[in-house]
Amino acid sequence: TDRHLWSDSYDRDMTDIFQIQDEIANAIVSALTTELGVGLQAVNVQSATDNLDAYDLFLKARELFIARENLPTSWQLLEQATHLDPQFARAWEALAAVHSVATSWFPGDGMNHEALALAAAHKALEIEPGLSMPYAVIGMKHQTTGEGYAGAIRNLDIAIANDPKNATAWLWRAITLKDMGYIDQAVSDLRQCLSIDPEYIICSQYLATSLLGTGEIEAAVRQFESTMEDNFHSTDDTFVSYYVQTGQRKMALLVAALALRNEFAPVKDWIEAIENPDEDHSARITRFNEWGEAHNIDVCDMDSVAVALQRVDCFPTIENAGLMWQPDTAYYRKTAAFKDFVNTHLMEYWQEHGFPAQCRDLGDGDFECD
């Protein structure tokens, strides 16, 4: 029934927030045991750090990370937290996560985020081996570590086993599965991410792009457009082609501009490349290269731009593997370069764990994908 069971007031000095939390939690357990007549286990609130200043910095930084908002401030706050308490494992794992995503959010900024992410992840595990996020980071850096996709999934599985409520681990495993062609499984992981944290906007947007990959176009567009009010732009580029192909050119121009984020981006060239796929795109590529050079951005880092301009040289890299599974890259999945990538990076895993739904084993080491 919806009735009041427990309340109390506490007057304590804020010298150990974890001790206070422990005291309150166990007072609730004791009251409920008496009221309900059932035995409940005592609660132990573990102290992540004895330094309240470090903990406060950690909380602020973690919120910025989840929102993907001002990541430089996030990693600076975490650096301060680890300086205040070098044994604060959760600050180290959060620092690893921030540097992990900074690799793609800040390409060409002069910082080796890959190395910083891995160093922070290993430091966190030295202090607390049972953590979740460090394994997720290590999994996402499988190209750097040399563990490949099998190692990526293995580490991400450990991350989820260590903390099934780690929404970021579910997100990252989904991204990795999608890169490997397992789009249905990616959708499942992204739904799990959102069941843990319904406000995790980047999970919502990756779910939208994954639904495009499964052919659920109407659901994908609904999912994507439901995030527009949040004014967060992580996967906008994937939907530019949809708006062009459905005759919503102004919407396509707007979404393209938001995706590229910088002024005077040659979005018209992007749109026209989608409208005229058989044309020679050399001049458009030149204009994008010139604009990108001025903003320290490579065309290969602008995923759907590379697809529209048919820059197939951008595709066969692990960083850009997701491009190969976009609806607009069906042409690439018929090329020798695509087969070379699969044979080098994915075939062994596919043969052991099953081919993706859109691919078929033809025998004798051959295959085809829709």
mmCIF file of C-alpha atoms in Angstrom:
data_model
loop_
_atom_site.group_PDB
_atom_site.id
_atom_site.type_symbol
_atom_site.label_atom_id
_atom_site.label_comp_id
_atom_site.label_asym_id
_atom_site.label_seq_id
_atom_site.Cartn_x
_atom_site.Cartn_y
_atom_site.Cartn_z
ATOM 1 C CA THR A 1 0.000 0.000 0.000
ATOM 2 C CA ASP A 2 1.036 3.630 -0.498
ATOM 3 C CA ARG A 3 1.587 4.498 3.155
ATOM 4 C CA HIS A 4 4.310 6.257 5.103
ATOM 5 C CA LEU A 5 6.751 3.791 6.649
ATOM 6 C CA TRP A 6 9.810 5.762 7.792
ATOM 7 C CA SER A 7 11.171 9.243 8.309
ATOM 8 C CA ASP A 8 13.830 10.801 10.508
ATOM 9 C CA SER A 9 16.084 13.823 10.610
ATOM 10 C CA TYR A 10 19.872 13.866 10.794
ATOM 11 C CA ASP A 11 22.189 16.576 12.069
ATOM 12 C CA ARG A 12 25.768 15.658 11.151
ATOM 13 C CA ASP A 13 28.961 17.364 10.076
ATOM 14 C CA MET A 14 29.677 16.697 6.392
ATOM 15 C CA THR A 15 33.030 15.102 7.118
ATOM 16 C CA ASP A 16 32.218 11.650 5.759
ATOM 17 C CA ILE A 17 29.266 11.560 3.383
ATOM 18 C CA PHE A 18 29.577 7.791 2.962
ATOM 19 C CA GLN A 19 29.273 7.167 6.709
ATOM 20 C CA ILE A 20 26.142 9.332 6.751
ATOM 21 C CA GLN A 21 24.689 7.458 3.772
ATOM 22 C CA ASP A 22 25.500 4.146 5.472
ATOM 23 C CA GLU A 23 23.804 5.277 8.691
ATOM 24 C CA ILE A 24 20.655 6.473 6.915
ATOM 25 C CA ALA A 25 20.421 3.371 4.726
ATOM 26 C CA ASN A 26 20.684 1.013 7.682
ATOM 27 C CA ALA A 27 18.178 3.057 9.694
ATOM 28 C CA ILE A 28 15.716 2.541 6.841
ATOM 29 C CA VAL A 29 16.490 -1.201 6.745
ATOM 30 C CA SER A 30 15.946 -1.474 10.500
ATOM 31 C CA ALA A 31 12.642 0.423 10.345
ATOM 32 C CA LEU A 32 11.323 -1.653 7.447
ATOM 33 C CA THR A 33 12.348 -4.894 9.151
ATOM 34 C CA THR A 34 10.264 -3.928 12.192
ATOM 35 C CA GLU A 35 7.326 -2.517 10.192
ATOM 36 C CA LEU A 36 7.068 -5.278 7.599
ATOM 37 C CA GLY A 37 8.186 -8.192 9.740
ATOM 38 C CA VAL A 38 10.738 -9.395 7.222
ATOM 39 C CA GLY A 39 14.475 -9.805 7.459
ATOM 40 C CA LEU A 40 16.510 -7.410 5.321
ATOM 41 C CA GLN A 41 20.260 -7.389 4.854
ATOM 42 C CA ALA A 42 22.286 -4.576 6.327
ATOM 43 C CA VAL A 43 23.587 -2.063 3.808
ATOM 44 C CA ASN A 44 27.254 -1.195 3.404
ATOM 45 C CA VAL A 45 27.841 2.066 1.544
ATOM 46 C CA GLN A 46 31.399 1.793 0.303
ATOM 47 C CA SER A 47 33.553 4.884 0.377
ATOM 48 C CA ALA A 48 34.941 5.732 -3.053
ATOM 49 C CA THR A 49 37.195 8.348 -1.486
ATOM 50 C CA ASP A 50 37.666 10.005 1.880
ATOM 51 C CA ASN A 51 38.226 13.350 0.165
ATOM 52 C CA LEU A 52 34.912 15.187 -0.226
ATOM 53 C CA ASP A 53 36.435 17.785 -2.536
ATOM 54 C CA ALA A 54 37.647 15.027 -4.861
ATOM 55 C CA TYR A 55 34.224 13.376 -4.735
ATOM 56 C CA ASP A 56 32.478 16.639 -5.594
ATOM 57 C CA LEU A 57 34.783 17.140 -8.588
ATOM 58 C CA PHE A 58 34.084 13.568 -9.677
ATOM 59 C CA LEU A 59 30.306 14.059 -9.572
ATOM 60 C CA LYS A 60 30.484 17.263 -11.618
ATOM 61 C CA ALA A 61 32.800 15.663 -14.175
ATOM 62 C CA ARG A 62 30.654 12.537 -14.484
ATOM 63 C CA GLU A 63 27.564 14.597 -15.323
ATOM 64 C CA LEU A 64 29.477 16.443 -18.042
ATOM 65 C CA PHE A 65 30.627 13.108 -19.462
ATOM 66 C CA ILE A 66 27.154 11.566 -19.560
ATOM 67 C CA ALA A 67 25.821 14.687 -21.297
ATOM 68 C CA ARG A 68 28.908 14.816 -23.551
ATOM 69 C CA GLU A 69 29.001 18.472 -22.539
ATOM 70 C CA ASN A 70 32.285 20.360 -22.236
ATOM 71 C CA LEU A 71 34.502 17.283 -22.144
ATOM 72 C CA PRO A 72 37.724 19.306 -21.621
ATOM 73 C CA THR A 73 36.279 20.647 -18.365
ATOM 74 C CA SER A 74 35.272 17.109 -17.421
ATOM 75 C CA TRP A 75 38.761 15.680 -17.800
ATOM 76 C CA GLN A 76 40.299 18.695 -16.045
ATOM 77 C CA LEU A 77 37.986 18.185 -13.056
ATOM 78 C CA LEU A 78 38.906 14.506 -12.943
ATOM 79 C CA GLU A 79 42.602 15.298 -13.135
ATOM 80 C CA GLN A 80 42.098 17.530 -10.087
ATOM 81 C CA ALA A 81 40.178 14.767 -8.316
ATOM 82 C CA THR A 82 42.925 12.199 -8.911
ATOM 83 C CA HIS A 83 45.500 14.739 -7.734
ATOM 84 C CA LEU A 84 43.573 15.251 -4.482
ATOM 85 C CA ASP A 85 43.215 11.485 -4.005
ATOM 86 C CA PRO A 86 45.535 9.383 -6.203
ATOM 87 C CA GLN A 87 43.771 6.215 -4.946
ATOM 88 C CA PHE A 88 40.326 7.374 -6.081
ATOM 89 C CA ALA A 89 39.681 4.534 -8.536
ATOM 90 C CA ARG A 90 36.316 5.794 -9.768
ATOM 91 C CA ALA A 91 37.831 9.130 -10.712
ATOM 92 C CA TRP A 92 40.492 7.298 -12.702
ATOM 93 C CA GLU A 93 37.895 5.171 -14.512
ATOM 94 C CA ALA A 94 35.832 8.260 -15.298
ATOM 95 C CA LEU A 95 38.952 9.992 -16.617
ATOM 96 C CA ALA A 96 39.562 6.967 -18.840
ATOM 97 C CA ALA A 97 36.017 7.176 -20.197
ATOM 98 C CA VAL A 98 36.239 10.902 -20.943
ATOM 99 C CA HIS A 99 39.517 10.537 -22.837
ATOM 100 C CA SER A 100 38.075 7.534 -24.657
ATOM 101 C CA VAL A 101 35.249 9.561 -26.216
ATOM 102 C CA ALA A 102 37.454 12.653 -26.670
ATOM 103 C CA THR A 103 39.294 10.720 -29.382
ATOM 104 C CA SER A 104 36.316 11.180 -31.703
ATOM 105 C CA TRP A 105 34.940 14.419 -30.290
ATOM 106 C CA PHE A 106 38.241 16.297 -30.551
ATOM 107 C CA PRO A 107 40.251 14.818 -33.427
ATOM 108 C CA GLY A 108 43.447 16.687 -34.149
ATOM 109 C CA ASP A 109 43.531 18.626 -30.865
ATOM 110 C CA GLY A 110 47.134 17.592 -30.251
ATOM 111 C CA MET A 111 46.384 15.331 -27.266
ATOM 112 C CA ASN A 112 46.938 11.579 -27.340
ATOM 113 C CA HIS A 113 43.546 10.701 -25.873
ATOM 114 C CA GLU A 114 43.964 7.017 -26.756
ATOM 115 C CA ALA A 115 47.060 6.673 -24.577
ATOM 116 C CA LEU A 116 45.574 8.807 -21.796
ATOM 117 C CA ALA A 117 42.392 6.712 -21.775
ATOM 118 C CA LEU A 118 44.262 3.416 -21.523
ATOM 119 C CA ALA A 119 46.670 4.705 -18.869
ATOM 120 C CA ALA A 120 43.783 5.914 -16.693
ATOM 121 C CA ALA A 121 41.882 2.644 -17.213
ATOM 122 C CA HIS A 122 44.845 0.517 -16.133
ATOM 123 C CA LYS A 123 45.459 2.795 -13.125
ATOM 124 C CA ALA A 124 41.837 2.354 -12.035
ATOM 125 C CA LEU A 125 42.123 -1.439 -12.280
ATOM 126 C CA GLU A 126 45.365 -1.428 -10.291
ATOM 127 C CA ILE A 127 43.455 0.205 -7.448
ATOM 128 C CA GLU A 128 40.143 -1.647 -7.821
ATOM 129 C CA PRO A 129 40.230 -4.689 -10.152
ATOM 130 C CA GLY A 130 36.475 -5.281 -10.062
ATOM 131 C CA LEU A 131 35.476 -2.021 -11.720
ATOM 132 C CA SER A 132 33.393 -1.934 -14.881
ATOM 133 C CA MET A 133 34.264 1.176 -16.880
ATOM 134 C CA PRO A 134 37.997 0.476 -17.331
ATOM 135 C CA TYR A 135 37.169 -2.759 -19.162
ATOM 136 C CA ALA A 136 34.716 -0.867 -21.356
ATOM 137 C CA VAL A 137 37.420 1.657 -22.246
ATOM 138 C CA ILE A 138 39.961 -1.071 -22.994
ATOM 139 C CA GLY A 139 37.372 -2.774 -25.186
ATOM 140 C CA MET A 140 36.777 0.402 -27.173
ATOM 141 C CA LYS A 141 40.513 0.829 -27.745
ATOM 142 C CA HIS A 142 40.936 -2.616 -29.299
ATOM 143 C CA GLN A 143 42.778 -1.277 -32.334
ATOM 144 C CA THR A 144 45.378 0.393 -30.119
ATOM 145 C CA THR A 145 45.740 -2.646 -27.848
ATOM 146 C CA GLY A 146 45.817 -5.074 -30.787
ATOM 147 C CA GLU A 147 43.088 -7.275 -29.269
ATOM 148 C CA GLY A 148 40.757 -6.869 -32.247
ATOM 149 C CA TYR A 149 36.999 -7.183 -32.232
ATOM 150 C CA ALA A 150 37.044 -10.418 -30.246
ATOM 151 C CA GLY A 151 39.008 -8.660 -27.515
ATOM 152 C CA ALA A 152 36.681 -5.675 -27.688
ATOM 153 C CA ILE A 153 33.590 -7.797 -27.085
ATOM 154 C CA ARG A 154 35.348 -9.812 -24.378
ATOM 155 C CA ASN A 155 36.289 -6.664 -22.431
ATOM 156 C CA LEU A 156 32.871 -5.075 -22.915
ATOM 157 C CA ASP A 157 31.227 -8.291 -21.697
ATOM 158 C CA ILE A 158 33.383 -8.110 -18.548
ATOM 159 C CA ALA A 159 32.398 -4.470 -18.082
ATOM 160 C CA ILE A 160 28.702 -5.349 -18.220
ATOM 161 C CA ALA A 161 29.137 -8.391 -15.958
ATOM 162 C CA ASN A 162 30.970 -6.252 -13.386
ATOM 163 C CA ASP A 163 28.212 -3.631 -13.443
ATOM 164 C CA PRO A 164 25.012 -4.473 -15.357
ATOM 165 C CA LYS A 165 23.806 -0.914 -14.652
ATOM 166 C CA ASN A 166 26.705 0.693 -16.511
ATOM 167 C CA ALA A 167 24.706 2.301 -19.322
ATOM 168 C CA THR A 168 27.857 3.464 -21.096
ATOM 169 C CA ALA A 169 29.155 -0.107 -21.343
ATOM 170 C CA TRP A 170 25.892 -1.142 -23.032
ATOM 171 C CA LEU A 171 26.189 1.843 -25.390
ATOM 172 C CA TRP A 172 29.778 1.039 -26.311
ATOM 173 C CA ARG A 173 29.088 -2.649 -26.840
ATOM 174 C CA ALA A 174 26.218 -1.633 -29.129
ATOM 175 C CA ILE A 175 28.507 0.646 -31.135
ATOM 176 C CA THR A 176 31.066 -2.152 -31.451
ATOM 177 C CA LEU A 177 28.454 -4.733 -32.469
ATOM 178 C CA LYS A 178 27.105 -2.321 -35.081
ATOM 179 C CA ASP A 179 30.627 -1.816 -36.442
ATOM 180 C CA MET A 180 30.848 -5.603 -36.754
ATOM 181 C CA GLY A 181 27.565 -5.821 -38.669
ATOM 182 C CA TYR A 182 25.446 -7.137 -35.779
ATOM 183 C CA ILE A 183 22.886 -4.356 -35.997
ATOM 184 C CA ASP A 184 20.004 -6.291 -34.399
ATOM 185 C CA GLN A 185 22.141 -7.011 -31.341
ATOM 186 C CA ALA A 186 23.184 -3.361 -31.232
ATOM 187 C CA VAL A 187 19.522 -2.314 -31.115
ATOM 188 C CA SER A 188 18.957 -4.678 -28.177
ATOM 189 C CA ASP A 189 21.928 -3.258 -26.246
ATOM 190 C CA LEU A 190 20.819 0.323 -26.915
ATOM 191 C CA ARG A 191 17.347 -0.438 -25.596
ATOM 192 C CA GLN A 192 18.989 -1.851 -22.479
ATOM 193 C CA CYS A 193 21.061 1.329 -22.166
ATOM 194 C CA LEU A 194 17.882 3.409 -22.234
ATOM 195 C CA SER A 195 16.113 1.133 -19.754
ATOM 196 C CA ILE A 196 18.933 1.930 -17.319
ATOM 197 C CA ASP A 197 19.055 5.643 -18.115
ATOM 198 C CA PRO A 198 16.114 6.914 -20.207
ATOM 199 C CA GLU A 199 17.725 10.364 -20.408
ATOM 200 C CA TYR A 200 21.001 9.135 -21.924
ATOM 201 C CA ILE A 201 20.599 11.137 -25.119
ATOM 202 C CA ILE A 202 23.486 9.588 -27.046
ATOM 203 C CA CYS A 203 21.935 6.139 -26.523
ATOM 204 C CA SER A 204 18.700 7.473 -28.000
ATOM 205 C CA GLN A 205 20.478 8.851 -31.041
ATOM 206 C CA TYR A 206 22.538 5.718 -31.648
ATOM 207 C CA LEU A 207 19.349 3.689 -31.376
ATOM 208 C CA ALA A 208 17.875 5.880 -34.115
ATOM 209 C CA THR A 209 20.806 5.248 -36.461
ATOM 210 C CA SER A 210 20.750 1.517 -35.709
ATOM 211 C CA LEU A 211 17.055 1.317 -36.551
ATOM 212 C CA LEU A 212 17.923 2.799 -39.938
ATOM 213 C CA GLY A 213 20.315 -0.110 -40.368
ATOM 214 C CA THR A 214 17.601 -2.672 -39.615
ATOM 215 C CA GLY A 215 15.275 -1.050 -42.134
ATOM 216 C CA GLU A 216 12.863 0.304 -39.504
ATOM 217 C CA ILE A 217 12.843 3.735 -41.133
ATOM 218 C CA GLU A 218 9.726 5.246 -39.545
ATOM 219 C CA ALA A 219 10.797 4.130 -36.067
ATOM 220 C CA ALA A 220 14.310 5.464 -36.691
ATOM 221 C CA VAL A 221 13.057 8.900 -37.727
ATOM 222 C CA ARG A 222 10.668 9.088 -34.757
ATOM 223 C CA GLN A 223 13.504 8.155 -32.426
ATOM 224 C CA PHE A 224 15.848 10.728 -33.956
ATOM 225 C CA GLU A 225 13.326 13.573 -34.063
ATOM 226 C CA SER A 226 12.316 12.901 -30.446
ATOM 227 C CA THR A 227 15.818 14.052 -29.454
ATOM 228 C CA MET A 228 15.799 17.326 -31.398
ATOM 229 C CA GLU A 229 14.579 19.450 -28.501
ATOM 230 C CA ASP A 230 17.674 18.425 -26.551
ATOM 231 C CA ASN A 231 19.864 20.254 -29.110
ATOM 232 C CA PHE A 232 22.502 17.523 -28.929
ATOM 233 C CA HIS A 233 24.190 16.451 -32.139
ATOM 234 C CA SER A 234 26.016 13.125 -32.203
ATOM 235 C CA THR A 235 24.497 11.224 -35.125
ATOM 236 C CA ASP A 236 22.626 13.906 -37.110
ATOM 237 C CA ASP A 237 24.703 13.222 -40.215
ATOM 238 C CA THR A 238 23.174 9.771 -40.658
ATOM 239 C CA PHE A 239 19.731 11.276 -41.285
ATOM 240 C CA VAL A 240 20.718 13.863 -43.896
ATOM 241 C CA SER A 241 20.296 11.336 -46.699
ATOM 242 C CA TYR A 242 16.837 10.354 -45.445
ATOM 243 C CA TYR A 243 15.599 13.947 -45.579
ATOM 244 C CA VAL A 244 17.073 14.464 -49.054
ATOM 245 C CA GLN A 245 15.544 11.273 -50.409
ATOM 246 C CA THR A 246 12.106 12.080 -48.977
ATOM 247 C CA GLY A 247 12.060 15.549 -50.541
ATOM 248 C CA GLN A 248 12.696 17.473 -47.317
ATOM 249 C CA ARG A 249 15.636 19.463 -48.664
ATOM 250 C CA LYS A 250 15.433 22.374 -46.206
ATOM 251 C CA MET A 251 15.360 19.943 -43.304
ATOM 252 C CA ALA A 252 18.351 18.154 -44.838
ATOM 253 C CA LEU A 253 20.291 21.434 -45.088
ATOM 254 C CA LEU A 254 19.510 22.291 -41.472
ATOM 255 C CA VAL A 255 20.451 18.857 -40.110
ATOM 256 C CA ALA A 256 23.640 18.836 -42.212
ATOM 257 C CA ALA A 257 24.651 22.240 -40.852
ATOM 258 C CA LEU A 258 24.036 21.092 -37.278
ATOM 259 C CA ALA A 259 26.029 17.924 -37.892
ATOM 260 C CA LEU A 260 29.112 19.811 -39.127
ATOM 261 C CA ARG A 261 28.860 22.418 -36.321
ATOM 262 C CA ASN A 262 31.130 25.027 -37.936
ATOM 263 C CA GLU A 263 30.167 28.033 -40.025
ATOM 264 C CA PHE A 264 30.369 28.046 -43.812
ATOM 265 C CA ALA A 265 30.560 24.259 -44.060
ATOM 266 C CA PRO A 266 29.824 23.322 -47.696
ATOM 267 C CA VAL A 267 26.576 21.559 -46.823
ATOM 268 C CA LYS A 268 25.164 22.335 -50.290
ATOM 269 C CA ASP A 269 27.868 20.101 -51.784
ATOM 270 C CA TRP A 270 26.891 17.341 -49.380
ATOM 271 C CA ILE A 271 23.220 17.582 -50.327
ATOM 272 C CA GLU A 272 23.961 17.713 -54.054
ATOM 273 C CA ALA A 273 26.211 14.648 -53.793
ATOM 274 C CA ILE A 274 23.285 12.716 -52.310
ATOM 275 C CA GLU A 275 20.935 14.035 -54.987
ATOM 276 C CA ASN A 276 23.354 13.181 -57.798
ATOM 277 C CA PRO A 277 25.245 10.034 -56.742
ATOM 278 C CA ASP A 278 26.535 9.270 -60.246
ATOM 279 C CA GLU A 279 28.167 12.656 -60.789
ATOM 280 C CA ASP A 280 31.888 13.341 -60.488
ATOM 281 C CA HIS A 281 32.353 14.651 -56.938
ATOM 282 C CA SER A 282 35.950 15.865 -57.361
ATOM 283 C CA ALA A 283 35.115 19.566 -57.039
ATOM 284 C CA ARG A 284 32.912 18.919 -54.014
ATOM 285 C CA ILE A 285 35.653 16.875 -52.377
ATOM 286 C CA THR A 286 38.123 19.720 -52.991
ATOM 287 C CA ARG A 287 35.810 22.261 -51.345
ATOM 288 C CA PHE A 288 35.250 19.984 -48.356
ATOM 289 C CA ASN A 289 38.980 19.372 -48.028
ATOM 290 C CA GLU A 290 39.695 23.111 -48.071
ATOM 291 C CA TRP A 291 37.016 23.797 -45.482
ATOM 292 C CA GLY A 292 38.126 20.854 -43.356
ATOM 293 C CA GLU A 293 41.746 21.958 -43.435
ATOM 294 C CA ALA A 294 40.744 25.375 -42.093
ATOM 295 C CA HIS A 295 38.889 23.697 -39.208
ATOM 296 C CA ASN A 296 41.367 20.859 -38.583
ATOM 297 C CA ILE A 297 38.836 18.248 -39.741
ATOM 298 C CA ASP A 298 39.438 15.467 -42.238
ATOM 299 C CA VAL A 299 36.678 14.399 -44.626
ATOM 300 C CA CYS A 300 37.097 10.845 -43.338
ATOM 301 C CA ASP A 301 36.097 12.128 -39.878
ATOM 302 C CA MET A 302 32.793 13.412 -41.325
ATOM 303 C CA ASP A 303 31.188 10.011 -41.677
ATOM 304 C CA SER A 304 28.135 10.575 -43.847
ATOM 305 C CA VAL A 305 29.910 13.246 -45.885
ATOM 306 C CA ALA A 306 32.489 10.622 -46.839
ATOM 307 C CA VAL A 307 29.643 8.268 -47.778
ATOM 308 C CA ALA A 308 27.889 10.866 -49.952
ATOM 309 C CA LEU A 309 31.129 11.873 -51.678
ATOM 310 C CA GLN A 310 31.930 8.173 -52.153
ATOM 311 C CA ARG A 311 35.304 8.547 -50.486
ATOM 312 C CA VAL A 312 35.693 4.781 -50.242
ATOM 313 C CA ASP A 313 39.286 5.253 -49.086
ATOM 314 C CA CYS A 314 37.791 6.412 -45.773
ATOM 315 C CA PHE A 315 35.859 3.189 -45.164
ATOM 316 C CA PRO A 316 38.328 0.334 -44.602
ATOM 317 C CA THR A 317 39.569 1.483 -41.182
ATOM 318 C CA ILE A 318 38.472 0.261 -37.790
ATOM 319 C CA GLU A 319 37.693 3.847 -36.728
ATOM 320 C CA ASN A 320 35.199 4.187 -39.577
ATOM 321 C CA ALA A 321 33.897 0.613 -39.687
ATOM 322 C CA GLY A 322 30.364 1.761 -38.918
ATOM 323 C CA LEU A 323 30.243 3.506 -42.297
ATOM 324 C CA MET A 324 30.219 0.162 -44.060
ATOM 325 C CA TRP A 325 26.793 -0.712 -42.650
ATOM 326 C CA GLN A 326 24.933 2.497 -43.428
ATOM 327 C CA PRO A 327 21.994 2.092 -45.837
ATOM 328 C CA ASP A 328 23.720 4.367 -48.366
ATOM 329 C CA THR A 329 26.869 2.245 -48.545
ATOM 330 C CA ALA A 330 25.330 -0.856 -50.093
ATOM 331 C CA TYR A 331 27.544 -0.163 -53.108
ATOM 332 C CA TYR A 332 30.640 -0.514 -50.958
ATOM 333 C CA ARG A 333 29.553 -3.872 -49.561
ATOM 334 C CA LYS A 334 29.947 -5.296 -53.077
ATOM 335 C CA THR A 335 33.613 -4.280 -53.396
ATOM 336 C CA ALA A 336 36.852 -6.193 -52.915
ATOM 337 C CA ALA A 337 37.938 -3.637 -50.302
ATOM 338 C CA PHE A 338 34.944 -4.514 -48.134
ATOM 339 C CA LYS A 339 35.715 -8.220 -48.431
ATOM 340 C CA ASP A 340 39.339 -7.557 -47.531
ATOM 341 C CA PHE A 341 38.270 -5.705 -44.372
ATOM 342 C CA VAL A 342 35.898 -8.478 -43.335
ATOM 343 C CA ASN A 343 38.453 -11.207 -44.017
ATOM 344 C CA THR A 344 41.097 -9.333 -42.034
ATOM 345 C CA HIS A 345 39.071 -8.164 -39.047
ATOM 346 C CA LEU A 346 35.723 -9.936 -38.827
ATOM 347 C CA MET A 347 35.590 -13.304 -40.600
ATOM 348 C CA GLU A 348 37.057 -15.366 -37.770
ATOM 349 C CA TYR A 349 34.564 -13.879 -35.313
ATOM 350 C CA TRP A 350 31.659 -14.331 -37.733
ATOM 351 C CA GLN A 351 32.558 -17.974 -38.323
ATOM 352 C CA GLU A 352 32.679 -18.648 -34.590
ATOM 353 C CA HIS A 353 29.661 -16.611 -33.490
ATOM 354 C CA GLY A 354 27.469 -16.525 -36.582
ATOM 355 C CA PHE A 355 27.147 -14.184 -39.526
ATOM 356 C CA PRO A 356 25.191 -10.924 -39.208
ATOM 357 C CA ALA A 357 21.584 -11.101 -40.410
ATOM 358 C CA GLN A 358 22.324 -9.218 -43.622
ATOM 359 C CA CYS A 359 25.292 -11.428 -44.589
ATOM 360 C CA ARG A 360 25.516 -15.006 -45.819
ATOM 361 C CA ASP A 361 28.283 -17.590 -45.727
ATOM 362 C CA LEU A 362 28.776 -18.881 -49.287
ATOM 363 C CA GLY A 363 31.320 -21.513 -48.282
ATOM 364 C CA ASP A 364 35.000 -21.838 -49.121
ATOM 365 C CA GLY A 365 35.682 -18.617 -47.200
ATOM 366 C CA ASP A 366 33.397 -16.546 -49.396
ATOM 367 C CA PHE A 367 30.396 -14.474 -48.293
ATOM 368 C CA GLU A 368 28.024 -11.741 -49.395
ATOM 369 C CA CYS A 369 26.186 -8.957 -47.592
ATOM 370 C CA ASP A 370 23.110 -6.990 -48.629
#
